[in-house]
Amino acid sequence: MIQVAAAIIENERGHLLIARRKKGKSQAGLWEFPGGKIEEGETGEECLRRELKEEMNIEIEPYEFVGANDYWYGNLHIRLFAWKARYTAGTITLVDHDEYRWVGKSELDSFAFAEADKVFVRLIYPC
């Protein structure tokens, strides 16, 4: 099982940050809440601070645990943990994504999300 953390980042206007996985990456072309693999000895919150700095060049502050979701991509078992987070600094520069957007909660269902993220989309904006 791979443990992964995702940040549900809301800006001052109430919009959420989502990013699209770029070509050549697993889940390419699908949208997600940004984050990454939790390393040995690392908390989910530490992972998110590190991953968002590495992958988007921004600083965030996770502040509330949202939940966990188990998903199997074939034989690969992912446990995705999600936290609400504040965007605190930096200008977004993409590394593992080819696009990002700040979207309203009601817009989330317009995007094709990675399967593991869909449970959090439904929690944020039940359709």
Tab-separated table of N, CA and C in Angstrom:
chain	number	residue	atom	x	y	z
A	1	MET	N	0.837	-1.186	0.000
A	1	MET	CA	0.000	0.000	0.000
A	1	MET	C	0.880	1.248	0.000
A	2	ILE	N	0.478	2.214	-0.812
A	2	ILE	CA	1.172	3.498	-0.874
A	2	ILE	C	0.294	4.531	-0.177
A	3	GLN	N	0.892	5.275	0.750
A	3	GLN	CA	0.158	6.325	1.450
A	3	GLN	C	0.468	7.666	0.787
A	4	VAL	N	-0.600	8.385	0.474
A	4	VAL	CA	-0.488	9.643	-0.255
A	4	VAL	C	-1.304	10.702	0.482
A	5	ALA	N	-0.806	11.938	0.456
A	5	ALA	CA	-1.523	13.056	1.071
A	5	ALA	C	-1.970	14.028	-0.010
A	6	ALA	N	-3.145	14.595	0.164
A	6	ALA	CA	-3.687	15.586	-0.767
A	6	ALA	C	-4.119	16.818	0.013
A	7	ALA	N	-3.882	17.986	-0.582
A	7	ALA	CA	-4.251	19.251	0.054
A	7	ALA	C	-5.460	19.855	-0.658
A	8	ILE	N	-6.483	20.142	0.107
A	8	ILE	CA	-7.645	20.849	-0.404
A	8	ILE	C	-7.431	22.305	0.003
A	9	ILE	N	-6.849	23.058	-0.922
A	9	ILE	CA	-6.385	24.418	-0.648
A	9	ILE	C	-7.439	25.423	-1.110
A	10	GLU	N	-7.875	26.256	-0.187
A	10	GLU	CA	-8.876	27.267	-0.494
A	10	GLU	C	-8.237	28.648	-0.409
A	11	ASN	N	-8.520	29.496	-1.394
A	11	ASN	CA	-7.978	30.853	-1.344
A	11	ASN	C	-8.971	31.796	-0.668
A	12	GLU	N	-8.614	33.062	-0.611
A	12	GLU	CA	-9.436	34.054	0.093
A	12	GLU	C	-10.803	34.266	-0.567
A	13	ARG	N	-10.960	33.871	-1.819
A	13	ARG	CA	-12.241	34.014	-2.530
A	13	ARG	C	-13.101	32.754	-2.409
A	14	GLY	N	-12.598	31.740	-1.702
A	14	GLY	CA	-13.354	30.506	-1.543
A	14	GLY	C	-13.167	29.517	-2.672
A	15	HIS	N	-12.221	29.782	-3.567
A	15	HIS	CA	-11.935	28.856	-4.657
A	15	HIS	C	-10.894	27.822	-4.234
A	16	LEU	N	-10.987	26.632	-4.842
A	16	LEU	CA	-10.094	25.524	-4.513
A	16	LEU	C	-9.060	25.332	-5.613
A	17	LEU	N	-7.848	24.946	-5.212
A	17	LEU	CA	-6.765	24.691	-6.158
A	17	LEU	C	-6.817	23.237	-6.613
A	18	ILE	N	-6.939	23.042	-7.930
A	18	ILE	CA	-6.860	21.706	-8.510
A	18	ILE	C	-5.787	21.729	-9.589
A	19	ALA	N	-5.217	20.570	-9.880
A	19	ALA	CA	-4.135	20.489	-10.870
A	19	ALA	C	-4.319	19.245	-11.726
A	20	ARG	N	-3.909	19.353	-12.998
A	20	ARG	CA	-4.032	18.230	-13.938
A	20	ARG	C	-2.686	17.553	-14.112
A	21	ARG	N	-2.685	16.223	-13.947
A	21	ARG	CA	-1.472	15.415	-14.095
A	21	ARG	C	-0.985	15.493	-15.543
A	22	LYS	N	0.304	15.759	-15.717
A	22	LYS	CA	0.815	15.925	-17.074
A	22	LYS	C	1.100	14.592	-17.755
A	23	LYS	N	1.222	14.658	-19.059
A	23	LYS	CA	1.500	13.494	-19.897
A	23	LYS	C	2.766	12.792	-19.407
A	24	GLY	N	2.725	11.458	-19.386
A	24	GLY	CA	3.870	10.675	-18.935
A	24	GLY	C	3.806	10.292	-17.466
A	25	LYS	N	2.919	10.918	-16.697
A	25	LYS	CA	2.729	10.594	-15.284
A	25	LYS	C	1.551	9.635	-15.150
A	26	SER	N	1.536	8.863	-14.055
A	26	SER	CA	0.353	8.033	-13.832
A	26	SER	C	-0.854	8.955	-13.672
A	27	GLN	N	-1.995	8.515	-14.144
A	27	GLN	CA	-3.226	9.300	-14.089
A	27	GLN	C	-3.134	10.576	-14.943
A	28	ALA	N	-2.311	10.533	-15.988
A	28	ALA	CA	-2.125	11.693	-16.871
A	28	ALA	C	-3.457	12.185	-17.410
A	29	GLY	N	-3.620	13.505	-17.425
A	29	GLY	CA	-4.821	14.119	-17.949
A	29	GLY	C	-5.959	14.244	-16.951
A	30	LEU	N	-5.820	13.631	-15.780
A	30	LEU	CA	-6.865	13.712	-14.758
A	30	LEU	C	-6.512	14.790	-13.746
A	31	TRP	N	-7.536	15.373	-13.177
A	31	TRP	CA	-7.372	16.428	-12.179
A	31	TRP	C	-7.286	15.821	-10.789
A	32	GLU	N	-6.646	16.552	-9.895
A	32	GLU	CA	-6.482	16.087	-8.518
A	32	GLU	C	-6.305	17.272	-7.590
A	33	PHE	N	-6.463	16.983	-6.313
A	33	PHE	CA	-6.034	17.918	-5.296
A	33	PHE	C	-4.540	17.645	-5.117
A	34	PRO	N	-3.684	18.663	-5.217
A	34	PRO	CA	-2.238	18.409	-5.222
A	34	PRO	C	-1.729	17.822	-3.916
A	35	GLY	N	-0.649	17.074	-4.031
A	35	GLY	CA	-0.027	16.430	-2.880
A	35	GLY	C	1.008	15.441	-3.360
A	36	GLY	N	1.198	14.368	-2.608
A	36	GLY	CA	2.176	13.372	-3.018
A	36	GLY	C	2.350	12.278	-1.986
A	37	LYS	N	3.309	11.422	-2.279
A	37	LYS	CA	3.584	10.241	-1.465
A	37	LYS	C	4.183	10.642	-0.112
A	38	ILE	N	3.632	10.037	0.934
A	38	ILE	CA	4.150	10.263	2.281
A	38	ILE	C	5.397	9.413	2.467
A	39	GLU	N	6.511	10.047	2.806
A	39	GLU	CA	7.775	9.333	3.003
A	39	GLU	C	7.858	8.751	4.409
A	40	GLU	N	8.728	7.766	4.563
A	40	GLU	CA	8.947	7.096	5.855
A	40	GLU	C	9.250	8.130	6.940
A	41	GLY	N	8.534	8.050	8.064
A	41	GLY	CA	8.768	8.931	9.192
A	41	GLY	C	8.175	10.325	9.038
A	42	GLU	N	7.414	10.550	8.004
A	42	GLU	CA	6.855	11.866	7.716
A	42	GLU	C	5.356	11.864	8.039
A	43	THR	N	4.862	12.945	8.606
A	43	THR	CA	3.417	13.062	8.799
A	43	THR	C	2.781	13.525	7.487
A	44	GLY	N	1.480	13.383	7.400
A	44	GLY	CA	0.775	13.854	6.218
A	44	GLY	C	0.942	15.348	6.009
A	45	GLU	N	0.882	16.099	7.100
A	45	GLU	CA	1.031	17.548	7.009
A	45	GLU	C	2.437	17.929	6.532
A	46	GLU	N	3.449	17.247	7.052
A	46	GLU	CA	4.834	17.507	6.604
A	46	GLU	C	4.984	17.175	5.128
A	47	CYS	N	4.382	16.061	4.723
A	47	CYS	CA	4.414	15.653	3.322
A	47	CYS	C	3.826	16.747	2.439
A	48	LEU	N	2.689	17.268	2.820
A	48	LEU	CA	2.037	18.286	1.996
A	48	LEU	C	2.872	19.551	1.885
A	49	ARG	N	3.466	19.980	2.987
A	49	ARG	CA	4.329	21.173	2.920
A	49	ARG	C	5.494	20.933	1.955
A	50	ARG	N	6.127	19.760	2.065
A	50	ARG	CA	7.268	19.426	1.205
A	50	ARG	C	6.839	19.289	-0.252
A	51	GLU	N	5.796	18.497	-0.499
A	51	GLU	CA	5.366	18.230	-1.873
A	51	GLU	C	4.896	19.489	-2.597
A	52	LEU	N	4.134	20.338	-1.920
A	52	LEU	CA	3.647	21.547	-2.585
A	52	LEU	C	4.793	22.513	-2.875
A	53	LYS	N	5.813	22.521	-2.028
A	53	LYS	CA	6.998	23.347	-2.307
A	53	LYS	C	7.758	22.775	-3.508
A	54	GLU	N	7.944	21.448	-3.541
A	54	GLU	CA	8.681	20.806	-4.630
A	54	GLU	C	7.931	20.854	-5.958
A	55	GLU	N	6.639	20.576	-5.930
A	55	GLU	CA	5.876	20.402	-7.167
A	55	GLU	C	5.194	21.668	-7.678
A	56	MET	N	4.976	22.657	-6.797
A	56	MET	CA	4.271	23.867	-7.244
A	56	MET	C	4.945	25.156	-6.785
A	57	ASN	N	6.003	25.038	-5.992
A	57	ASN	CA	6.746	26.184	-5.487
A	57	ASN	C	5.888	27.108	-4.619
A	58	ILE	N	4.969	26.511	-3.868
A	58	ILE	CA	4.142	27.305	-2.961
A	58	ILE	C	4.246	26.765	-1.539
A	59	GLU	N	3.891	27.615	-0.612
A	59	GLU	CA	3.852	27.226	0.788
A	59	GLU	C	2.398	27.175	1.231
A	60	ILE	N	2.090	26.139	1.997
A	60	ILE	CA	0.731	25.962	2.511
A	60	ILE	C	0.787	25.638	3.995
A	61	GLU	N	-0.342	25.767	4.634
A	61	GLU	CA	-0.471	25.378	6.033
A	61	GLU	C	-1.694	24.485	6.184
A	62	PRO	N	-1.473	23.140	6.279
A	62	PRO	CA	-2.603	22.235	6.529
A	62	PRO	C	-3.188	22.533	7.906
A	63	TYR	N	-4.534	22.556	7.997
A	63	TYR	CA	-5.123	22.906	9.286
A	63	TYR	C	-6.255	21.981	9.734
A	64	GLU	N	-6.793	21.148	8.829
A	64	GLU	CA	-7.890	20.271	9.257
A	64	GLU	C	-7.884	18.980	8.441
A	65	PHE	N	-7.829	17.860	9.145
A	65	PHE	CA	-7.900	16.562	8.486
A	65	PHE	C	-9.319	16.347	7.974
A	66	VAL	N	-9.435	15.948	6.705
A	66	VAL	CA	-10.744	15.732	6.082
A	66	VAL	C	-11.139	14.266	6.136
A	67	GLY	N	-10.186	13.360	5.820
A	67	GLY	CA	-10.497	11.941	5.828
A	67	GLY	C	-9.521	11.153	4.986
A	68	ALA	N	-9.796	9.858	4.870
A	68	ALA	CA	-8.940	8.951	4.100
A	68	ALA	C	-9.811	8.150	3.144
A	69	ASN	N	-9.210	7.743	2.034
A	69	ASN	CA	-9.908	6.948	1.040
A	69	ASN	C	-8.961	5.881	0.513
A	70	ASP	N	-9.399	4.635	0.536
A	70	ASP	CA	-8.628	3.537	-0.058
A	70	ASP	C	-9.122	3.327	-1.478
A	71	TYR	N	-8.166	3.211	-2.392
A	71	TYR	CA	-8.529	2.960	-3.782
A	71	TYR	C	-7.492	2.029	-4.402
A	72	TRP	N	-7.967	1.126	-5.259
A	72	TRP	CA	-7.082	0.199	-5.939
A	72	TRP	C	-7.054	0.539	-7.426
A	73	TYR	N	-5.865	0.849	-7.924
A	73	TYR	CA	-5.641	1.021	-9.353
A	73	TYR	C	-5.048	-0.303	-9.821
A	74	GLY	N	-5.901	-1.224	-10.247
A	74	GLY	CA	-5.432	-2.568	-10.565
A	74	GLY	C	-4.932	-3.222	-9.290
A	75	ASN	N	-3.667	-3.631	-9.269
A	75	ASN	CA	-3.073	-4.249	-8.078
A	75	ASN	C	-2.458	-3.237	-7.119
A	76	LEU	N	-2.431	-1.967	-7.498
A	76	LEU	CA	-1.817	-0.927	-6.670
A	76	LEU	C	-2.849	-0.345	-5.703
A	77	HIS	N	-2.566	-0.492	-4.416
A	77	HIS	CA	-3.457	0.004	-3.355
A	77	HIS	C	-2.939	1.362	-2.881
A	78	ILE	N	-3.796	2.373	-3.010
A	78	ILE	CA	-3.477	3.728	-2.562
A	78	ILE	C	-4.372	4.069	-1.383
A	79	ARG	N	-3.793	4.610	-0.341
A	79	ARG	CA	-4.583	5.201	0.748
A	79	ARG	C	-4.317	6.700	0.699
A	80	LEU	N	-5.345	7.433	0.325
A	80	LEU	CA	-5.230	8.878	0.156
A	80	LEU	C	-5.820	9.584	1.372
A	81	PHE	N	-4.987	10.389	2.021
A	81	PHE	CA	-5.394	11.197	3.167
A	81	PHE	C	-5.530	12.637	2.684
A	82	ALA	N	-6.585	13.319	3.098
A	82	ALA	CA	-6.785	14.699	2.658
A	82	ALA	C	-6.880	15.649	3.844
A	83	TRP	N	-6.297	16.826	3.656
A	83	TRP	CA	-6.345	17.902	4.638
A	83	TRP	C	-6.808	19.183	3.966
A	84	LYS	N	-7.577	19.970	4.669
A	84	LYS	CA	-7.811	21.338	4.235
A	84	LYS	C	-6.531	22.110	4.531
A	85	ALA	N	-6.214	23.066	3.656
A	85	ALA	CA	-4.975	23.831	3.832
A	85	ALA	C	-5.155	25.258	3.348
A	86	ARG	N	-4.346	26.143	3.913
A	86	ARG	CA	-4.307	27.539	3.486
A	86	ARG	C	-3.097	27.762	2.592
A	87	TYR	N	-3.291	28.510	1.537
A	87	TYR	CA	-2.213	28.953	0.649
A	87	TYR	C	-1.571	30.152	1.327
A	88	THR	N	-0.276	30.065	1.659
A	88	THR	CA	0.346	31.135	2.428
A	88	THR	C	1.377	31.953	1.649
A	89	ALA	N	2.058	31.350	0.657
A	89	ALA	CA	3.090	32.114	-0.063
A	89	ALA	C	3.503	31.394	-1.334
A	90	GLY	N	4.132	32.151	-2.218
A	90	GLY	CA	4.713	31.586	-3.424
A	90	GLY	C	3.880	31.821	-4.663
A	91	THR	N	4.551	31.707	-5.801
A	91	THR	CA	3.913	31.802	-7.104
A	91	THR	C	3.930	30.411	-7.716
A	92	ILE	N	2.787	29.943	-8.155
A	92	ILE	CA	2.685	28.571	-8.653
A	92	ILE	C	3.547	28.366	-9.890
A	93	THR	N	4.421	27.368	-9.797
A	93	THR	CA	5.250	26.889	-10.900
A	93	THR	C	5.037	25.384	-10.960
A	94	LEU	N	4.585	24.869	-12.101
A	94	LEU	CA	4.212	23.453	-12.197
A	94	LEU	C	5.399	22.553	-12.537
A	95	VAL	N	5.443	21.366	-11.885
A	95	VAL	CA	6.463	20.353	-12.138
A	95	VAL	C	5.801	19.059	-12.628
A	96	ASP	N	4.891	18.485	-11.851
A	96	ASP	CA	4.216	17.223	-12.192
A	96	ASP	C	2.848	17.426	-12.832
A	97	HIS	N	2.483	18.658	-13.053
A	97	HIS	CA	1.182	18.983	-13.633
A	97	HIS	C	1.394	19.864	-14.854
A	98	ASP	N	0.401	19.854	-15.758
A	98	ASP	CA	0.510	20.730	-16.928
A	98	ASP	C	-0.479	21.890	-16.882
A	99	GLU	N	-1.340	21.870	-15.882
A	99	GLU	CA	-2.308	22.958	-15.739
A	99	GLU	C	-2.820	22.985	-14.311
A	100	TYR	N	-3.198	24.157	-13.855
A	100	TYR	CA	-3.864	24.285	-12.559
A	100	TYR	C	-4.978	25.307	-12.702
A	101	ARG	N	-5.918	25.226	-11.790
A	101	ARG	CA	-7.017	26.189	-11.780
A	101	ARG	C	-7.494	26.405	-10.347
A	102	TRP	N	-7.965	27.618	-10.112
A	102	TRP	CA	-8.703	27.928	-8.893
A	102	TRP	C	-10.169	27.876	-9.295
A	103	VAL	N	-10.934	26.978	-8.694
A	103	VAL	CA	-12.324	26.776	-9.107
A	103	VAL	C	-13.273	26.864	-7.912
A	104	GLY	N	-14.490	27.282	-8.208
A	104	GLY	CA	-15.531	27.279	-7.192
A	104	GLY	C	-15.964	25.852	-6.899
A	105	LYS	N	-16.481	25.623	-5.719
A	105	LYS	CA	-16.901	24.271	-5.329
A	105	LYS	C	-17.936	23.701	-6.292
A	106	SER	N	-18.830	24.543	-6.797
A	106	SER	CA	-19.868	24.065	-7.706
A	106	SER	C	-19.309	23.688	-9.082
A	107	GLU	N	-18.070	24.072	-9.371
A	107	GLU	CA	-17.435	23.747	-10.655
A	107	GLU	C	-16.713	22.396	-10.635
A	108	LEU	N	-16.495	21.822	-9.473
A	108	LEU	CA	-15.686	20.607	-9.350
A	108	LEU	C	-16.193	19.463	-10.222
A	109	ASP	N	-17.506	19.322	-10.333
A	109	ASP	CA	-18.032	18.201	-11.110
A	109	ASP	C	-17.836	18.374	-12.617
A	110	SER	N	-17.281	19.502	-13.055
A	110	SER	CA	-16.980	19.741	-14.475
A	110	SER	C	-15.632	19.162	-14.888
A	111	PHE	N	-14.861	18.654	-13.927
A	111	PHE	CA	-13.513	18.168	-14.193
A	111	PHE	C	-13.433	16.658	-13.992
A	112	ALA	N	-12.616	16.007	-14.812
A	112	ALA	CA	-12.393	14.552	-14.691
A	112	ALA	C	-11.302	14.332	-13.649
A	113	PHE	N	-11.712	13.921	-12.457
A	113	PHE	CA	-10.777	13.714	-11.351
A	113	PHE	C	-10.261	12.280	-11.321
A	114	ALA	N	-9.039	12.113	-10.799
A	114	ALA	CA	-8.500	10.787	-10.518
A	114	ALA	C	-9.463	10.095	-9.553
A	115	GLU	N	-9.631	8.790	-9.723
A	115	GLU	CA	-10.618	8.043	-8.935
A	115	GLU	C	-10.455	8.227	-7.434
A	116	ALA	N	-9.227	8.192	-6.928
A	116	ALA	CA	-9.007	8.288	-5.486
A	116	ALA	C	-9.455	9.639	-4.930
A	117	ASP	N	-9.438	10.682	-5.755
A	117	ASP	CA	-9.831	12.024	-5.318
A	117	ASP	C	-11.341	12.238	-5.337
A	118	LYS	N	-12.072	11.423	-6.091
A	118	LYS	CA	-13.505	11.662	-6.291
A	118	LYS	C	-14.300	11.672	-4.994
A	119	VAL	N	-13.921	10.863	-4.023
A	119	VAL	CA	-14.655	10.846	-2.757
A	119	VAL	C	-14.563	12.210	-2.074
A	120	PHE	N	-13.442	12.892	-2.211
A	120	PHE	CA	-13.289	14.215	-1.580
A	120	PHE	C	-14.034	15.285	-2.367
A	121	VAL	N	-14.110	15.130	-3.678
A	121	VAL	CA	-14.932	16.036	-4.490
A	121	VAL	C	-16.374	15.954	-4.018
A	122	ARG	N	-16.881	14.734	-3.801
A	122	ARG	CA	-18.272	14.547	-3.361
A	122	ARG	C	-18.497	15.074	-1.935
A	123	LEU	N	-17.471	14.999	-1.091
A	123	LEU	CA	-17.603	15.544	0.262
A	123	LEU	C	-17.708	17.067	0.227
A	124	ILE	N	-16.926	17.689	-0.655
A	124	ILE	CA	-16.897	19.144	-0.742
A	124	ILE	C	-18.158	19.670	-1.417
A	125	TYR	N	-18.554	18.988	-2.501
A	125	TYR	CA	-19.716	19.445	-3.264
A	125	TYR	C	-20.574	18.246	-3.641
A	126	PRO	N	-21.452	17.825	-2.726
A	126	PRO	CA	-22.325	16.685	-3.030
A	126	PRO	C	-23.283	17.048	-4.165
A	127	CYS	N	-23.290	16.232	-5.204
A	127	CYS	CA	-24.169	16.500	-6.358
A	127	CYS	C	-25.456	15.724	-6.219
